[in-house]
């Protein structure tokens, strides 16, 4: 009986998969749209917080800015860890193993607490020596230290929020994290204003009030996220008393997928930070133009981020269902839409470069310097879209190591080329010309790796050799779904 069932499964696996292109497109857009919306909300939140703190003066702005530079590294690493949970849940969900997906969801919450607690303690203890690295004035250092102690001390909430969102997206729900973020952002604006300036009976905490406002808003967001996870989606839920005891096997699987992604984010952030140091040698005007150009570049990345996360989820689900053709189709749709949207943004940036820079400054020299650089940035946007989506597809298949090597390696290579160009007299446009020169080759490399991976999986599917993921034996080995 067991043999006949295996034979039937192999036959079904070998059968060609009929792809409903319209349905795939709708699934990609349904997942990517809320992620893009969530990123826009988070970007606007940062702008509002900065504006509120800026009213306290230069010291407050500089202090919070220094603390946020540290938090950018931490948040990049923690958000990447959520990839491990998202991929594992997506693959179990795609295999229609909702019991395992629910168990993974519970374990993800448990390990978010176990990971976040020591980070909170270390952050509180070492906030002052970390801030001292920046060499800022004493009043600025005091504000930065206070701010960092609060934000690092609430790390458990932040880790659980990231991982909870990853679990929901793995189950195909990117709308709930967006709604939760929207509600938290509205609350954050009110709380931050009240805690900074002492409104409506709240204490006037100054700049650190911004940190407490963000923490309370994130605490609310986590509560809403846990409610959504408790209620569940399509049978995936944290409701129940089983599966809460810490499981080292699940932790290894999450970390084996998440740590390479986290290292990639840290190395990429470090590369851009190094680039700022290099550009700073060209003078204040060039540095200001570079920072504004980078802000515009970050905003233009939002569609790429959204379609990358959607691709990770859909490829993960297709791996679990043993229908890689569906994941491949979703990847193609995501690439086309990401390239399309980012090309539109690139066109607008190219035509209205001076106007875009004018939103941030009225300095004619900064605008003139930045406009030339922004037009070079615009030319590279279609390639950057590819650089987002294909790594997302690879992560969905469990391969986070290749994006680590190719992504961080290419970024540091590009920064090195930019430094050489600046050394020989190149201006700010030459910095972004270095990215424009390398991005087509890296995009082609990602495309090649994805096509090779798809062929490997298709071969295994046709031969009927692939067993359902995460059998008890695999759990003991601690192997994630990497191929």
Coordinates of C-alpha atoms in Angstrom, one line a residue:
X1 CA 0.0 0.0 0.0
X2 CA 2.8 2.4 1.0
X3 CA 4.7 1.6 -2.3
X4 CA 1.6 2.3 -4.4
X5 CA 1.1 5.6 -2.6
X6 CA 4.7 6.6 -3.3
X7 CA 4.3 5.6 -6.9
X8 CA 1.2 7.7 -7.2
X9 CA 2.9 10.6 -5.6
X10 CA 5.9 10.3 -7.9
X11 CA 3.6 10.1 -11.0
X12 CA 1.7 13.2 -9.8
X13 CA 5.0 15.0 -9.3
X14 CA 6.3 14.0 -12.7
X15 CA 3.1 15.4 -14.4
X16 CA 3.6 18.8 -16.0
X17 CA 2.3 21.7 -14.0
X18 CA -0.3 23.9 -15.7
X19 CA 0.4 27.5 -14.8
X20 CA -2.5 30.0 -14.5
X21 CA -0.5 33.1 -15.4
X22 CA -3.3 35.5 -14.3
X23 CA -3.6 33.8 -10.9
X24 CA 0.1 33.9 -10.4
X25 CA 0.2 37.6 -11.2
X26 CA -2.6 38.4 -8.8
X27 CA -0.9 36.4 -6.0
X28 CA 2.4 38.3 -6.6
X29 CA 0.6 41.7 -6.5
X30 CA -1.5 40.7 -3.5
X31 CA 1.6 40.0 -1.5
X32 CA 3.9 42.7 -2.8
X33 CA 1.4 45.6 -2.6
X34 CA 1.0 45.5 1.2
X35 CA 4.8 45.1 1.7
X36 CA 5.4 48.2 -0.4
X37 CA 2.7 50.0 1.6
X38 CA 4.3 48.9 4.9
X39 CA 7.7 50.1 3.8
X40 CA 6.2 53.5 2.8
X41 CA 4.6 53.8 6.2
X42 CA 7.8 53.0 8.0
X43 CA 9.7 55.5 5.8
X44 CA 7.2 58.2 6.7
X45 CA 7.4 57.4 10.3
X46 CA 11.2 58.0 10.3
X47 CA 10.6 61.3 8.6
X48 CA 8.1 62.4 11.2
X49 CA 10.2 61.3 14.1
X50 CA 13.2 63.2 12.7
X51 CA 11.1 66.3 12.2
X52 CA 9.8 66.2 15.8
X53 CA 13.3 65.7 17.3
X54 CA 14.8 68.4 15.1
X55 CA 12.7 71.0 16.9
X56 CA 14.8 70.4 20.0
X57 CA 18.0 71.6 18.4
X58 CA 21.2 70.4 16.7
X59 CA 22.5 68.4 19.7
X60 CA 19.2 66.4 20.0
X61 CA 19.2 65.7 16.2
X62 CA 22.9 64.6 16.2
X63 CA 22.4 62.4 19.3
X64 CA 19.4 60.6 18.0
X65 CA 21.1 60.3 14.5
X66 CA 24.2 58.7 16.1
X67 CA 22.0 56.2 18.0
X68 CA 20.0 55.4 14.9
X69 CA 23.2 54.6 12.9
X70 CA 23.7 51.8 15.4
X71 CA 20.1 50.7 15.2
X72 CA 20.2 50.5 11.4
X73 CA 22.8 47.8 11.7
X74 CA 20.8 45.9 14.4
X75 CA 17.5 46.2 12.6
X76 CA 19.0 45.1 9.3
X77 CA 20.3 41.9 11.0
X78 CA 17.1 41.2 12.9
X79 CA 14.8 41.8 10.0
X80 CA 16.9 39.3 7.9
X81 CA 16.5 36.7 10.7
X82 CA 12.8 36.8 10.0
X83 CA 13.6 35.3 6.6
X84 CA 14.4 32.0 8.2
X85 CA 10.9 31.8 9.9
X86 CA 9.2 33.1 6.7
X87 CA 10.8 30.5 4.4
X88 CA 10.2 27.5 6.8
X89 CA 6.6 28.4 7.3
X90 CA 6.1 29.1 3.6
X91 CA 7.5 25.7 2.7
X92 CA 5.3 23.9 5.3
X93 CA 2.3 25.9 4.2
X94 CA 2.9 25.1 0.5
X95 CA 3.1 21.4 1.5
X96 CA -0.3 21.8 3.2
X97 CA 1.3 20.7 6.4
X98 CA -0.5 23.3 8.6
X99 CA 0.3 21.4 11.8
X100 CA 4.1 21.8 11.1
X101 CA 3.6 25.4 10.0
X102 CA 1.8 26.2 13.2
X103 CA 4.5 24.5 15.3
X104 CA 7.1 26.5 13.4
X105 CA 5.1 29.7 14.1
X106 CA 5.1 28.9 17.9
X107 CA 8.8 28.1 17.9
X108 CA 9.6 31.3 16.0
X109 CA 7.9 33.3 18.8
X110 CA 9.7 31.4 21.5
X111 CA 13.1 31.9 19.9
X112 CA 12.4 35.6 19.2
X113 CA 12.2 36.0 23.0
X114 CA 15.3 33.8 23.6
X115 CA 17.3 35.8 21.0
X116 CA 16.0 39.2 21.9
X117 CA 16.6 39.0 25.7
X118 CA 20.4 38.8 25.6
X119 CA 20.5 41.5 22.9
X120 CA 18.5 43.8 25.2
X121 CA 20.9 43.2 28.1
X122 CA 24.0 43.7 26.0
X123 CA 22.6 46.8 24.4
X124 CA 21.8 48.4 27.7
X125 CA 25.2 47.6 29.2
X126 CA 27.4 48.7 26.2
X127 CA 25.4 51.6 24.8
X128 CA 27.8 54.2 26.2
X129 CA 31.0 52.6 24.8
X130 CA 29.3 52.0 21.5
X131 CA 28.3 55.7 21.2
X132 CA 31.9 56.8 22.2
X133 CA 33.1 55.4 18.9
X134 CA 31.5 58.3 17.1
X135 CA 33.6 60.8 19.0
X136 CA 30.7 63.3 19.4
X137 CA 30.5 66.1 21.9
X138 CA 29.5 65.2 25.5
X139 CA 25.9 66.6 25.3
X140 CA 25.3 64.7 22.1
X141 CA 26.8 61.5 23.5
X142 CA 24.5 61.7 26.5
X143 CA 21.4 62.0 24.3
X144 CA 22.6 59.2 22.0
X145 CA 23.4 56.9 24.9
X146 CA 20.0 57.4 26.6
X147 CA 18.2 56.9 23.3
X148 CA 20.2 53.7 22.4
X149 CA 19.7 52.2 25.9
X150 CA 15.9 52.5 25.5
X151 CA 15.8 51.1 22.0
X152 CA 18.2 48.3 22.7
X153 CA 16.5 47.5 26.0
X154 CA 13.3 46.9 24.2
X155 CA 14.9 44.5 21.7
X156 CA 12.6 41.6 22.7
X157 CA 9.6 43.4 21.3
X158 CA 11.5 44.3 18.1
X159 CA 12.7 40.8 17.4
X160 CA 9.3 39.3 18.1
X161 CA 7.7 41.9 15.8
X162 CA 10.0 41.1 12.9
X163 CA 9.7 37.3 13.3
X164 CA 6.0 37.4 13.8
X165 CA 5.6 39.4 10.5
X166 CA 7.8 36.9 8.8
X167 CA 5.6 34.0 9.9
X168 CA 2.4 35.8 8.6
X169 CA 4.1 36.5 5.3
X170 CA 5.2 32.9 5.1
X171 CA 1.6 31.9 5.3
X172 CA 0.8 34.3 2.5
X173 CA -0.5 37.2 4.7
X174 CA 1.4 40.4 4.0
X175 CA -1.8 42.5 4.6
X176 CA -1.9 42.1 8.3
X177 CA 1.7 43.3 9.0
X178 CA 0.9 46.4 6.9
X179 CA -2.3 47.2 8.8
X180 CA -0.5 46.6 12.1
X181 CA 2.3 48.9 11.0
X182 CA -0.2 51.6 9.9
X183 CA -2.0 51.5 13.3
X184 CA 1.3 51.6 15.2
X185 CA 2.6 54.5 13.2
X186 CA -0.4 56.6 13.9
X187 CA -0.1 55.8 17.6
X188 CA 3.7 56.4 17.5
X189 CA 3.3 60.0 16.1
X190 CA 1.0 61.0 19.0
X191 CA 3.0 59.3 21.7
X192 CA 6.3 60.6 20.4
X193 CA 5.0 64.2 20.3
X194 CA 3.5 63.8 23.8
X195 CA 6.6 62.2 25.4
X196 CA 9.1 64.7 23.8
X197 CA 7.3 67.8 24.7
X198 CA 5.2 66.8 27.7
X199 CA 1.6 67.1 26.3
X200 CA -1.6 65.7 27.7
X201 CA -0.2 64.8 31.1
X202 CA 2.8 62.9 29.7
X203 CA 6.3 63.7 31.1
X204 CA 8.5 65.9 28.9
X205 CA 11.4 63.5 28.2
X206 CA 13.1 65.4 25.4
X207 CA 14.8 63.4 22.6
X208 CA 14.6 60.1 24.5
X209 CA 10.8 60.5 24.4
X210 CA 11.1 59.5 20.7
X211 CA 12.6 56.2 21.7
X212 CA 9.9 55.5 24.3
X213 CA 7.2 56.5 21.9
X214 CA 8.5 54.1 19.3
X215 CA 8.8 51.3 21.9
X216 CA 5.2 51.7 23.1
X217 CA 3.9 51.8 19.5
X218 CA 5.9 48.7 18.7
X219 CA 4.5 47.0 21.8
X220 CA 1.0 47.7 20.6
X221 CA 2.0 46.4 17.1
X222 CA 3.3 43.2 18.7
X223 CA 0.1 42.7 20.6
X224 CA -2.0 43.1 17.4
X225 CA 0.4 40.7 15.6
X226 CA 0.1 38.0 18.3
X227 CA -3.7 38.3 18.1
X228 CA -3.5 37.8 14.4
X229 CA -1.2 34.8 14.8
X230 CA -3.5 33.4 17.6
X231 CA -6.5 33.6 15.3
X232 CA -4.5 32.1 12.5
X233 CA -4.6 32.0 8.7
X234 CA -5.7 29.0 6.7
X235 CA -5.0 26.6 9.6
X236 CA -1.6 28.2 10.6
X237 CA -1.9 29.5 14.2
X238 CA 0.0 29.8 17.4
X239 CA -3.1 28.7 19.3
X240 CA -2.6 25.6 21.5
X241 CA -0.5 24.4 24.3
X242 CA 1.9 22.1 22.4
X243 CA 5.0 23.1 20.5
X244 CA 6.1 25.9 22.9
X245 CA 9.1 24.1 24.4
X246 CA 12.3 25.5 22.8
X247 CA 13.4 23.1 20.0
X248 CA 17.1 23.5 19.1
X249 CA 16.5 21.8 15.7
X250 CA 14.0 24.5 14.7
X251 CA 16.4 27.2 16.0
X252 CA 19.2 25.8 13.8
X253 CA 17.0 25.8 10.8
X254 CA 15.9 29.4 11.3
X255 CA 19.4 30.5 12.0
X256 CA 20.9 28.6 9.1
X257 CA 18.6 30.4 6.8
X258 CA 18.6 33.7 8.6
X259 CA 22.2 34.3 9.6
X260 CA 23.6 34.5 6.0
X261 CA 20.8 37.0 5.2
X262 CA 21.6 39.0 8.4
X263 CA 25.4 39.0 7.6
X264 CA 24.6 40.1 4.0
X265 CA 22.6 43.0 5.4
X266 CA 25.3 44.0 7.9
X267 CA 28.0 43.9 5.2
X268 CA 25.9 45.9 2.8
X269 CA 25.2 48.5 5.4
X270 CA 28.8 48.6 6.3
X271 CA 29.8 49.1 2.7
X272 CA 27.4 52.1 2.3
X273 CA 28.7 53.5 5.6
X274 CA 32.3 53.2 4.3
X275 CA 31.2 55.0 1.1
X276 CA 29.9 57.9 3.1
X277 CA 33.3 58.2 4.8
X278 CA 35.0 58.2 1.4
X279 CA 32.7 60.8 -0.1
X280 CA 33.0 63.0 3.0
X281 CA 36.6 63.8 2.0
X282 CA 35.2 65.6 -1.1
X283 CA 33.7 68.3 1.1
X284 CA 30.5 69.3 2.8
X285 CA 28.6 70.1 -0.4
X286 CA 29.4 66.8 -2.0
X287 CA 28.6 64.9 1.1
X288 CA 25.2 66.7 1.4
X289 CA 24.4 65.9 -2.2
X290 CA 25.4 62.3 -1.7
X291 CA 23.2 61.9 1.4
X292 CA 20.2 63.4 -0.4
X293 CA 20.8 61.2 -3.5
X294 CA 21.0 58.1 -1.3
X295 CA 17.7 59.0 0.4
X296 CA 16.0 59.3 -3.0
X297 CA 17.7 56.0 -4.0
X298 CA 16.3 54.3 -0.8
X299 CA 12.8 55.4 -1.6
X300 CA 13.0 54.2 -5.1
X301 CA 13.9 50.7 -3.8
X302 CA 10.5 50.2 -2.1
X303 CA 9.0 48.3 -5.1
X304 CA 12.0 46.1 -5.3
X305 CA 11.8 45.2 -1.6
X306 CA 8.1 44.5 -2.0
X307 CA 8.4 42.1 -4.9
X308 CA 11.5 40.4 -3.4
X309 CA 9.5 39.5 -0.3
X310 CA 6.6 38.3 -2.3
X311 CA 8.9 36.2 -4.4
X312 CA 10.5 34.6 -1.3
X313 CA 7.1 33.6 0.1
X314 CA 5.7 32.2 -3.2
X315 CA 8.9 30.3 -4.1
X316 CA 8.9 28.9 -0.6
X317 CA 5.3 27.7 -0.9
X318 CA 6.0 26.2 -4.3
X319 CA 9.0 24.3 -2.9
X320 CA 6.8 22.9 -0.2
X321 CA 4.1 21.9 -2.7
X322 CA 6.8 20.4 -5.0
X323 CA 5.7 22.6 -7.9
X324 CA 8.8 24.7 -8.6
X325 CA 7.2 25.8 -11.9
X326 CA 4.8 28.0 -10.0
X327 CA 7.6 29.6 -8.1
X328 CA 9.5 30.2 -11.3
X329 CA 6.4 31.8 -12.8
X330 CA 5.9 34.0 -9.8
X331 CA 9.6 35.1 -10.0
X332 CA 9.2 36.1 -13.7
X333 CA 6.1 38.1 -12.9
X334 CA 7.8 39.8 -9.9
X335 CA 10.9 40.7 -12.1
X336 CA 8.7 42.2 -14.8
X337 CA 6.7 44.3 -12.3
X338 CA 9.7 45.4 -10.3
X339 CA 11.6 46.4 -13.4
X340 CA 8.5 48.2 -14.7
X341 CA 7.9 50.2 -11.5
X342 CA 11.5 51.0 -10.9
X343 CA 11.9 52.1 -14.5
X344 CA 9.0 54.6 -14.1
X345 CA 10.7 55.9 -10.9
X346 CA 14.0 56.1 -12.7
X347 CA 12.4 58.1 -15.5
X348 CA 10.9 60.6 -13.1
X349 CA 14.2 60.9 -11.2
X350 CA 16.1 61.5 -14.4
X351 CA 13.7 64.2 -15.7
X352 CA 13.0 65.9 -12.4
X353 CA 16.4 65.4 -10.6
X354 CA 16.7 69.1 -9.7
X355 CA 13.1 69.2 -8.4
X356 CA 13.5 66.1 -6.3
X357 CA 16.7 67.5 -4.7
X358 CA 14.9 70.8 -4.1
X359 CA 12.5 69.0 -1.8
X360 CA 15.4 68.6 0.6
X361 CA 17.5 71.7 0.1
X362 CA 17.6 75.1 -1.5
X363 CA 21.4 75.2 -1.9
X364 CA 22.0 75.6 -5.6
X365 CA 25.5 74.0 -5.4
X366 CA 24.2 70.9 -3.6
X367 CA 21.3 70.6 -6.2
X368 CA 23.7 70.9 -9.1
X369 CA 26.1 68.4 -7.7
X370 CA 23.4 65.9 -6.7
X371 CA 21.4 66.2 -9.9
X372 CA 24.2 64.7 -12.0
X373 CA 24.6 61.9 -9.6
X374 CA 20.9 61.2 -9.4
X375 CA 20.7 60.8 -13.2
X376 CA 23.4 58.2 -13.0
X377 CA 21.4 56.5 -10.2
X378 CA 18.3 56.5 -12.4
X379 CA 20.0 54.6 -15.2
X380 CA 20.8 51.7 -12.9
X381 CA 17.3 51.3 -11.5
X382 CA 16.1 48.5 -13.9
X383 CA 19.2 46.4 -12.9
X384 CA 18.6 47.0 -9.2
X385 CA 15.1 45.6 -9.6
X386 CA 16.6 42.4 -10.8
X387 CA 19.1 42.5 -7.9
X388 CA 16.2 42.5 -5.5
X389 CA 13.9 39.8 -6.9
X390 CA 16.3 37.0 -7.8
X391 CA 17.9 36.9 -4.4
X392 CA 14.4 36.8 -3.0
X393 CA 13.6 33.8 -5.1
X394 CA 16.8 32.1 -4.0
X395 CA 16.0 32.7 -0.3
X396 CA 12.5 31.2 -0.8
X397 CA 14.2 28.0 -2.1
X398 CA 16.4 28.0 1.1
X399 CA 19.5 29.3 -0.5
X400 CA 20.6 32.3 1.5
X401 CA 24.4 31.7 1.1
X402 CA 24.6 32.7 -2.6
X403 CA 23.0 36.1 -2.1
X404 CA 25.4 36.6 0.8
X405 CA 28.5 36.0 -1.3
X406 CA 27.3 37.6 -4.5
X407 CA 25.4 40.5 -2.9
X408 CA 27.9 41.7 -0.3
X409 CA 30.9 40.8 -2.4
X410 CA 29.6 42.9 -5.4
X411 CA 28.7 45.8 -3.1
X412 CA 32.2 45.9 -1.6
X413 CA 33.8 45.5 -5.0
X414 CA 31.8 48.5 -6.3
X415 CA 32.7 50.6 -3.3
X416 CA 36.4 49.8 -4.0
X417 CA 36.0 50.9 -7.6
X418 CA 34.2 54.1 -6.5
X419 CA 37.1 54.8 -4.1
X420 CA 39.6 54.4 -7.0
X421 CA 37.6 56.7 -9.3
X422 CA 37.4 59.3 -6.6
X423 CA 41.2 59.0 -5.9
X424 CA 41.9 59.8 -9.6
X425 CA 39.7 62.9 -9.5
X426 CA 36.2 61.6 -10.2
X427 CA 33.3 63.5 -8.7
X428 CA 30.1 62.3 -7.1
X429 CA 28.6 60.9 -10.4
X430 CA 31.6 58.6 -10.7
X431 CA 30.6 56.9 -7.4
X432 CA 27.2 55.9 -8.8
X433 CA 28.7 55.2 -12.2
X434 CA 30.6 52.4 -10.4
X435 CA 27.3 50.8 -9.3
X436 CA 25.9 51.3 -12.8
X437 CA 29.0 49.5 -14.3
X438 CA 28.8 46.4 -12.0
X439 CA 25.0 45.9 -11.6
X440 CA 24.3 44.4 -15.0
X441 CA 27.0 41.7 -14.4
X442 CA 25.7 40.9 -10.9
X443 CA 22.1 40.8 -12.2
X444 CA 23.2 38.3 -14.9
X445 CA 24.9 36.2 -12.2
X446 CA 21.8 36.0 -10.1
X447 CA 19.7 35.1 -13.2
X448 CA 22.1 32.3 -14.0
X449 CA 22.1 30.9 -10.5
X450 CA 18.3 31.0 -10.3
X451 CA 17.9 29.2 -13.7
X452 CA 20.4 26.5 -12.6
X453 CA 18.5 26.0 -9.3
X454 CA 15.1 25.7 -11.1
X455 CA 16.6 23.1 -13.5
X456 CA 18.0 21.1 -10.5
X457 CA 14.6 21.1 -8.7
X458 CA 12.7 20.3 -11.9
X459 CA 14.9 17.3 -12.5
X460 CA 14.3 15.9 -9.0
X461 CA 10.6 16.5 -9.3
X462 CA 10.4 14.6 -12.6
X463 CA 12.4 11.7 -11.2
X464 CA 10.1 11.6 -8.2
X465 CA 13.0 11.6 -5.9
X466 CA 12.0 14.5 -3.7
X467 CA 10.4 13.5 -0.4
X468 CA 8.2 15.9 1.6
X469 CA 10.3 18.5 3.5
X470 CA 11.2 18.1 7.1
X471 CA 10.6 14.5 8.0
X472 CA 11.5 13.6 11.5
X473 CA 14.9 12.3 10.2
X474 CA 15.6 15.7 8.6
X475 CA 14.6 17.4 11.8
X476 CA 17.3 15.5 13.6
X477 CA 19.8 16.5 11.0
X478 CA 18.7 20.1 11.2
X479 CA 18.8 20.6 7.5
X480 CA 16.8 23.5 6.0
X481 CA 15.3 23.4 2.6
X482 CA 18.4 24.5 0.7
X483 CA 19.4 23.0 -2.5

